[in-house]
mmCIF file of C-alpha atoms (C1' of nucleotides) in Angstrom:
data_model
loop_
_atom_site.group_PDB
_atom_site.id
_atom_site.type_symbol
_atom_site.label_atom_id
_atom_site.label_comp_id
_atom_site.label_asym_id
_atom_site.label_seq_id
_atom_site.Cartn_x
_atom_site.Cartn_y
_atom_site.Cartn_z
ATOM 1 C CA MET A 1 79.166 116.049 79.408
ATOM 2 C CA ARG A 2 82.280 114.490 77.554
ATOM 3 C CA ILE A 3 83.513 111.537 79.130
ATOM 4 C CA ALA A 4 86.635 109.506 78.488
ATOM 5 C CA THR A 5 88.493 106.277 78.814
ATOM 6 C CA TYR A 6 91.988 106.345 78.965
ATOM 7 C CA ASN A 7 94.429 103.202 79.679
ATOM 8 C CA ILE A 8 97.465 105.498 81.004
ATOM 9 C CA ASN A 9 99.900 102.279 81.491
ATOM 10 C CA GLY A 10 101.205 103.461 85.206
ATOM 11 C CA VAL A 11 99.643 106.862 86.930
ATOM 12 C CA LYS A 12 103.573 107.310 88.375
ATOM 13 C CA ALA A 13 105.267 107.358 84.854
ATOM 14 C CA ARG A 14 102.095 109.228 83.093
ATOM 15 C CA LEU A 15 101.484 111.913 85.857
ATOM 16 C CA GLU A 16 102.929 114.889 83.641
ATOM 17 C CA THR A 17 101.154 113.342 80.501
ATOM 18 C CA LEU A 18 98.067 112.730 82.370
ATOM 19 C CA GLU A 19 98.002 116.286 83.984
ATOM 20 C CA ALA A 20 98.971 117.916 80.639
ATOM 21 C CA TRP A 21 96.018 115.827 79.131
ATOM 22 C CA LEU A 22 93.597 117.304 82.152
ATOM 23 C CA ARG A 23 94.529 120.723 81.326
ATOM 24 C CA ARG A 24 93.886 120.654 77.665
ATOM 25 C CA GLU A 25 91.201 118.402 77.258
ATOM 26 C CA THR A 26 89.339 118.955 80.276
ATOM 27 C CA PRO A 27 87.150 116.052 80.293
ATOM 28 C CA ASP A 28 83.856 116.292 82.456
ATOM 29 C CA VAL A 29 84.658 112.469 83.410
ATOM 30 C CA ALA A 30 87.620 110.254 82.964
ATOM 31 C CA ILE A 31 87.875 106.700 83.607
ATOM 32 C CA LEU A 32 91.321 105.153 84.003
ATOM 33 C CA GLN A 33 92.762 101.946 83.773
ATOM 34 C CA GLU A 34 96.375 100.505 84.652
ATOM 35 C CA ILE A 35 97.377 102.979 87.308
ATOM 36 C CA LYS A 36 99.661 100.403 88.502
ATOM 37 C CA SER A 37 99.486 101.928 92.013
ATOM 38 C CA VAL A 38 97.787 101.106 95.286
ATOM 39 C CA ASP A 39 95.615 103.925 96.488
ATOM 40 C CA GLU A 40 97.641 105.274 99.264
ATOM 41 C CA ALA A 41 100.564 106.178 96.426
ATOM 42 C CA PHE A 42 98.094 107.378 94.026
ATOM 43 C CA PRO A 43 99.228 111.307 93.509
ATOM 44 C CA ARG A 44 95.672 112.750 94.393
ATOM 45 C CA SER A 45 96.724 116.276 95.218
ATOM 46 C CA VAL A 46 97.610 116.969 91.369
ATOM 47 C CA ILE A 47 94.395 115.712 90.096
ATOM 48 C CA GLU A 48 92.251 117.133 92.951
ATOM 49 C CA ASP A 49 94.103 120.574 92.219
ATOM 50 C CA LEU A 50 92.673 120.647 88.703
ATOM 51 C CA GLY A 51 89.225 120.362 90.234
ATOM 52 C CA TYR A 52 88.526 116.922 90.354
ATOM 53 C CA ASN A 53 87.022 114.439 92.519
ATOM 54 C CA LEU A 54 88.562 111.204 92.243
ATOM 55 C CA GLU A 55 87.765 107.163 93.223
ATOM 56 C CA THR A 56 90.511 104.861 92.949
ATOM 57 C CA HIS A 57 90.688 101.092 93.099
ATOM 58 C CA GLY A 58 94.211 99.932 92.734
ATOM 59 C CA GLN A 59 96.765 97.343 93.479
ATOM 60 C CA LYS A 60 100.755 96.974 93.862
ATOM 61 C CA GLY A 61 102.223 96.850 90.658
ATOM 62 C CA PHE A 62 99.959 95.898 87.838
ATOM 63 C CA ASN A 63 96.035 96.749 87.047
ATOM 64 C CA GLY A 64 94.324 99.309 89.060
ATOM 65 C CA VAL A 65 91.216 101.467 87.592
ATOM 66 C CA ALA A 66 89.965 105.001 88.594
ATOM 67 C CA ILE A 67 87.202 107.661 87.921
ATOM 68 C CA LEU A 68 88.026 111.172 87.809
ATOM 69 C CA SER A 69 85.076 113.925 87.835
ATOM 70 C CA LYS A 70 84.595 117.415 87.960
ATOM 71 C CA HIS A 71 81.118 116.423 89.486
ATOM 72 C CA PRO A 72 80.454 114.724 92.607
ATOM 73 C CA LEU A 73 80.523 110.794 92.787
ATOM 74 C CA GLU A 74 78.233 109.063 94.681
ATOM 75 C CA ASP A 75 77.862 105.335 95.541
ATOM 76 C CA VAL A 76 81.076 104.228 94.736
ATOM 77 C CA THR A 77 81.778 100.467 94.737
ATOM 78 C CA ARG A 78 84.664 98.443 93.932
ATOM 79 C CA GLY A 79 85.664 95.020 92.205
ATOM 80 C CA LEU A 80 83.566 92.862 89.757
ATOM 81 C CA PRO A 81 80.580 90.997 91.604
ATOM 82 C CA GLY A 82 80.914 87.070 91.438
ATOM 83 C CA ASP A 83 84.051 85.860 92.673
ATOM 84 C CA ASP A 84 84.996 87.017 96.209
ATOM 85 C CA SER A 85 88.339 85.396 95.892
ATOM 86 C CA ASP A 86 89.839 87.761 92.777
ATOM 87 C CA GLU A 87 91.839 89.830 94.292
ATOM 88 C CA GLN A 88 92.824 91.914 90.706
ATOM 89 C CA ALA A 89 91.565 95.320 90.936
ATOM 90 C CA ARG A 90 89.905 95.813 87.504
ATOM 91 C CA TRP A 91 86.654 96.986 88.096
ATOM 92 C CA ILE A 92 85.164 100.387 89.873
ATOM 93 C CA GLU A 93 81.717 102.116 89.539
ATOM 94 C CA ALA A 94 80.289 105.305 90.649
ATOM 95 C CA THR A 95 77.047 107.449 89.778
ATOM 96 C CA VAL A 96 77.961 110.861 88.249
ATOM 97 C CA VAL A 97 75.455 113.446 89.802
ATOM 98 C CA GLY A 98 74.357 115.814 86.429
ATOM 99 C CA LYS A 99 71.310 116.999 85.057
ATOM 100 C CA THR A 100 70.719 113.318 85.058
ATOM 101 C CA ALA A 101 72.383 110.722 87.237
ATOM 102 C CA LEU A 102 74.532 108.604 85.097
ATOM 103 C CA ARG A 103 76.102 105.121 86.559
ATOM 104 C CA ILE A 104 79.583 104.328 85.453
ATOM 105 C CA CYS A 105 81.702 101.456 85.555
ATOM 106 C CA GLY A 106 85.305 101.268 84.644
ATOM 107 C CA LEU A 107 86.801 98.354 83.667
ATOM 108 C CA TYR A 108 90.380 96.634 82.685
ATOM 109 C CA LEU A 109 89.385 93.549 81.277
ATOM 110 C CA PRO A 110 91.903 90.866 81.403
ATOM 111 C CA ASN A 111 94.542 90.330 78.687
ATOM 112 C CA GLY A 112 94.165 86.286 78.667
ATOM 113 C CA ASN A 113 97.495 85.498 77.001
ATOM 114 C CA PRO A 114 98.624 82.917 76.397
ATOM 115 C CA ALA A 115 95.597 81.051 75.137
ATOM 116 C CA PRO A 116 94.773 78.384 76.029
ATOM 117 C CA GLY A 117 96.140 78.243 79.619
ATOM 118 C CA PRO A 118 95.077 79.545 83.122
ATOM 119 C CA LYS A 119 95.359 83.365 82.029
ATOM 120 C CA TYR A 120 92.497 82.658 79.259
ATOM 121 C CA ASP A 121 90.222 80.886 81.645
ATOM 122 C CA TYR A 122 90.694 83.708 83.876
ATOM 123 C CA LYS A 123 89.478 86.312 81.064
ATOM 124 C CA LEU A 124 86.667 84.019 79.951
ATOM 125 C CA ALA A 125 85.263 83.715 83.610
ATOM 126 C CA TRP A 126 85.466 87.216 84.086
ATOM 127 C CA MET A 127 83.920 88.160 81.065
ATOM 128 C CA GLN A 128 81.042 85.401 82.358
ATOM 129 C CA ARG A 129 81.178 87.748 85.421
ATOM 130 C CA LEU A 130 80.816 90.884 83.371
ATOM 131 C CA GLN A 131 77.965 89.654 81.480
ATOM 132 C CA ALA A 132 76.052 89.165 84.756
ATOM 133 C CA ARG A 133 76.589 92.635 86.032
ATOM 134 C CA ALA A 134 75.705 93.991 82.506
ATOM 135 C CA ALA A 135 72.346 92.032 82.660
ATOM 136 C CA ALA A 136 71.577 93.897 85.781
ATOM 137 C CA LEU A 137 72.489 97.410 84.365
ATOM 138 C CA LEU A 138 70.035 96.511 81.714
ATOM 139 C CA ALA A 139 67.832 95.781 83.895
ATOM 140 C CA ALA A 140 67.684 98.595 86.058
ATOM 141 C CA GLU A 141 66.478 100.616 82.924
ATOM 142 C CA GLU A 142 68.639 103.729 83.596
ATOM 143 C CA PRO A 143 71.321 105.731 82.111
ATOM 144 C CA ALA A 144 74.519 103.566 82.504
ATOM 145 C CA LEU A 145 77.876 103.124 80.458
ATOM 146 C CA MET A 146 80.753 100.575 80.858
ATOM 147 C CA ALA A 147 84.143 101.800 79.474
ATOM 148 C CA GLY A 148 87.823 100.980 79.666
ATOM 149 C CA ASP A 149 90.396 98.506 78.125
ATOM 150 C CA TYR A 150 88.306 95.327 77.072
ATOM 151 C CA ASN A 151 91.071 93.761 75.603
ATOM 152 C CA VAL A 152 88.364 92.486 72.832
ATOM 153 C CA ILE A 153 89.243 93.084 69.281
ATOM 154 C CA PRO A 154 85.396 93.050 68.188
ATOM 155 C CA GLN A 155 85.819 92.361 64.404
ATOM 156 C CA ALA A 156 88.484 92.459 61.755
ATOM 157 C CA GLU A 157 88.200 95.767 60.731
ATOM 158 C CA ASP A 158 89.256 96.720 64.609
ATOM 159 C CA ALA A 159 92.656 95.760 63.648
ATOM 160 C CA ARG A 160 95.183 96.905 60.799
ATOM 161 C CA HIS A 161 96.379 93.383 60.358
ATOM 162 C CA PRO A 162 93.625 90.951 61.869
ATOM 163 C CA GLU A 163 95.716 87.804 60.546
ATOM 164 C CA ASP A 164 98.431 88.795 63.374
ATOM 165 C CA TRP A 165 95.870 88.159 65.766
ATOM 166 C CA VAL A 166 94.036 84.782 65.051
ATOM 167 C CA GLU A 167 95.674 82.822 67.972
ATOM 168 C CA ASP A 168 95.469 85.652 69.843
ATOM 169 C CA ALA A 169 93.471 86.032 73.545
ATOM 170 C CA LEU A 170 92.280 89.347 72.022
ATOM 171 C CA TYR A 171 90.728 87.948 69.131
ATOM 172 C CA LEU A 172 90.095 84.213 69.396
ATOM 173 C CA PRO A 173 86.551 83.453 68.310
ATOM 174 C CA GLN A 174 85.397 82.628 71.953
ATOM 175 C CA THR A 175 86.604 85.947 73.055
ATOM 176 C CA ARG A 176 84.786 88.006 70.445
ATOM 177 C CA GLU A 177 81.599 85.752 70.894
ATOM 178 C CA ALA A 178 81.681 86.385 74.719
ATOM 179 C CA PHE A 179 81.827 89.994 73.951
ATOM 180 C CA ARG A 180 79.186 90.084 71.499
ATOM 181 C CA SER A 181 77.202 88.009 74.085
ATOM 182 C CA ILE A 182 77.421 91.353 76.245
ATOM 183 C CA VAL A 183 76.698 93.649 73.464
ATOM 184 C CA ASN A 184 73.784 91.723 72.269
ATOM 185 C CA LEU A 185 71.946 92.019 75.625
ATOM 186 C CA GLY A 186 71.123 95.507 74.300
ATOM 187 C CA PHE A 187 73.917 97.571 74.741
ATOM 188 C CA THR A 188 75.558 100.382 72.062
ATOM 189 C CA ASP A 189 79.308 100.448 71.276
ATOM 190 C CA ALA A 190 79.362 104.383 71.355
ATOM 191 C CA PHE A 191 82.238 104.842 68.475
ATOM 192 C CA ARG A 192 80.595 102.172 65.960
ATOM 193 C CA ALA A 193 77.306 104.125 66.481
ATOM 194 C CA GLY A 194 78.680 107.115 64.708
ATOM 195 C CA THR A 195 81.694 105.461 62.671
ATOM 196 C CA GLN A 196 81.738 102.409 60.483
ATOM 197 C CA GLY A 197 84.874 100.909 58.590
ATOM 198 C CA ALA A 198 88.143 100.143 59.021
ATOM 199 C CA GLY A 199 91.281 102.123 60.417
ATOM 200 C CA HIS A 200 90.100 103.332 64.112
ATOM 201 C CA TYR A 201 92.278 101.983 66.489
ATOM 202 C CA SER A 202 92.920 102.886 70.270
ATOM 203 C CA PHE A 203 96.014 101.059 70.727
ATOM 204 C CA TRP A 204 99.501 100.512 69.224
ATOM 205 C CA ASP A 205 102.308 98.711 70.665
ATOM 206 C CA TYR A 206 105.629 100.370 71.813
ATOM 207 C CA GLN A 207 107.132 97.604 69.656
ATOM 208 C CA ALA A 208 108.383 97.163 66.319
ATOM 209 C CA ARG A 209 107.437 100.851 65.106
ATOM 210 C CA SER A 210 103.682 99.928 65.365
ATOM 211 C CA TRP A 211 102.625 103.555 65.737
ATOM 212 C CA GLU A 212 104.899 104.664 62.565
ATOM 213 C CA ARG A 213 103.128 101.910 60.568
ATOM 214 C CA ASP A 214 99.607 102.396 62.100
ATOM 215 C CA ASN A 215 99.717 99.053 63.204
ATOM 216 C CA GLY A 216 97.070 99.255 65.840
ATOM 217 C CA ILE A 217 93.804 97.721 67.154
ATOM 218 C CA ARG A 218 90.473 99.208 68.615
ATOM 219 C CA ILE A 219 90.223 97.426 72.197
ATOM 220 C CA ASP A 220 89.134 100.365 74.219
ATOM 221 C CA HIS A 221 85.149 100.774 74.140
ATOM 222 C CA PHE A 222 82.300 102.290 75.726
ATOM 223 C CA LEU A 223 78.954 100.269 75.905
ATOM 224 C CA LEU A 224 75.788 102.231 76.833
ATOM 225 C CA THR A 225 72.270 101.220 77.975
ATOM 226 C CA PRO A 226 69.778 102.115 75.774
ATOM 227 C CA GLN A 227 68.700 104.946 78.198
ATOM 228 C CA CYS A 228 72.637 106.463 78.024
ATOM 229 C CA ALA A 229 72.472 105.839 74.011
ATOM 230 C CA ASP A 230 69.564 108.091 73.907
ATOM 231 C CA LEU A 231 71.865 111.077 75.215
ATOM 232 C CA LEU A 232 74.603 110.194 72.873
ATOM 233 C CA GLN A 233 75.678 112.981 70.753
ATOM 234 C CA GLY A 234 79.027 111.986 69.750
ATOM 235 C CA ALA A 235 82.110 109.385 69.879
ATOM 236 C CA TRP A 236 85.508 109.864 68.870
ATOM 237 C CA ILE A 237 89.053 108.690 69.343
ATOM 238 C CA GLU A 238 91.659 110.788 70.692
ATOM 239 C CA LYS A 239 94.461 109.356 67.830
ATOM 240 C CA GLU A 240 96.783 112.447 68.316
ATOM 241 C CA ALA A 241 97.582 111.571 72.096
ATOM 242 C CA ARG A 242 99.625 108.607 70.730
ATOM 243 C CA ALA A 243 102.306 111.067 69.206
ATOM 244 C CA LEU A 244 102.809 113.211 72.082
ATOM 245 C CA ASP A 245 105.939 112.740 74.045
ATOM 246 C CA LYS A 246 106.009 109.758 76.759
ATOM 247 C CA PRO A 247 102.723 108.448 75.674
ATOM 248 C CA SER A 248 100.677 105.844 76.786
ATOM 249 C CA ASP A 249 100.369 102.850 74.199
ATOM 250 C CA HIS A 250 96.800 103.605 74.474
ATOM 251 C CA VAL A 251 94.747 106.841 73.580
ATOM 252 C CA PRO A 252 91.423 108.208 75.225
ATOM 253 C CA VAL A 253 88.379 107.067 73.852
ATOM 254 C CA TRP A 254 85.460 109.766 74.037
ATOM 255 C CA VAL A 255 81.758 110.166 74.256
ATOM 256 C CA GLU A 256 79.685 113.215 74.401
ATOM 257 C CA LEU A 257 76.248 112.915 76.296
ATOM 258 C CA ASP A 258 73.580 115.317 76.439
ATOM 259 C CA ILE A 259 73.341 115.342 80.374
ATOM 260 C "C1'" DA B 1 110.357 80.908 66.784
ATOM 261 C "C1'" DT B 2 111.418 85.049 69.350
ATOM 262 C "C1'" DG B 3 112.244 89.815 70.314
ATOM 263 C "C1'" DC B 4 110.986 94.091 69.366
ATOM 264 C "C1'" DC B 5 109.359 98.402 74.016
ATOM 265 C "C1'" DG B 6 108.320 99.966 78.436
ATOM 266 C "C1'" DA B 7 106.716 99.979 83.332
ATOM 267 C "C1'" DC B 8 106.935 97.601 87.396
ATOM 268 C "C1'" DT B 9 109.295 95.272 91.633
ATOM 269 C "C1'" DA B 10 113.263 94.205 93.200
ATOM 270 C "C1'" DA B 11 117.719 94.958 92.775
ATOM 271 C "C1'" DT B 12 121.623 95.602 88.433
ATOM 272 C "C1'" DA B 13 117.157 90.408 86.344
ATOM 273 C "C1'" DG B 14 112.699 88.796 85.786
ATOM 274 C "C1'" DT B 15 107.584 89.410 85.075
ATOM 275 C "C1'" DC B 16 103.982 91.338 82.827
ATOM 276 C "C1'" DG B 17 101.868 93.382 78.916
ATOM 277 C "C1'" DA B 18 98.655 92.862 74.152
#
DNA sequence: ATGCCGACTAATAGTCGA
């Protein structure tokens, strides 16, 4: 089973790009972020006509996540537990029923800039809630993954110019520490399980000719529970997607699981 | 130090992203 996470930066603006990508790459499951649409306005039929089941968790204008799957989706939940007052649509879960059941969590972790400030406080608080949910997933001892736009640059090698990010919410020591605290519970960063070293990015800013200069960062990640990591057959970044017409500023990141 | 670019909502500018 091939699963991709993809921050599409607006489903309405990216619909042709998304449809062409689904036709071309035929993911079994696609985990989308920044749909920037309320559920009622999501262009469902385009997706469903390609044979996908679809679950969305949207809001007006910003954020919003979705899971697409050629297999049935069960036990769908929306919203990250731990704060009933949080109205931002950044978390969705569903179980994909295949040879083995797989719990899939799609996430759009807050950006947090400017830091320090209330937005950074929200990011760190959100990561605390994520850690609690992550611990519960591990306790279940079942195949599960958390994938999406983490807005975290884990290490210096994950940025073309790490020195440009030292005061940024994506790379501050406290951000990276919070990310490590989650990983160190027992998750596998699927991409780093198979590929080491610098030069692997999932985001290039639209500005300042970042793509042409390969000035990127790796901020879209798959974290796998041990039972899911047992099934890992490969992980890769679909860098070519950034060079196509009307690209998102992110590219798809993939895993293949023996499932 | 700021804008760069792009999408969104609202409206012909302002907000947000990373």
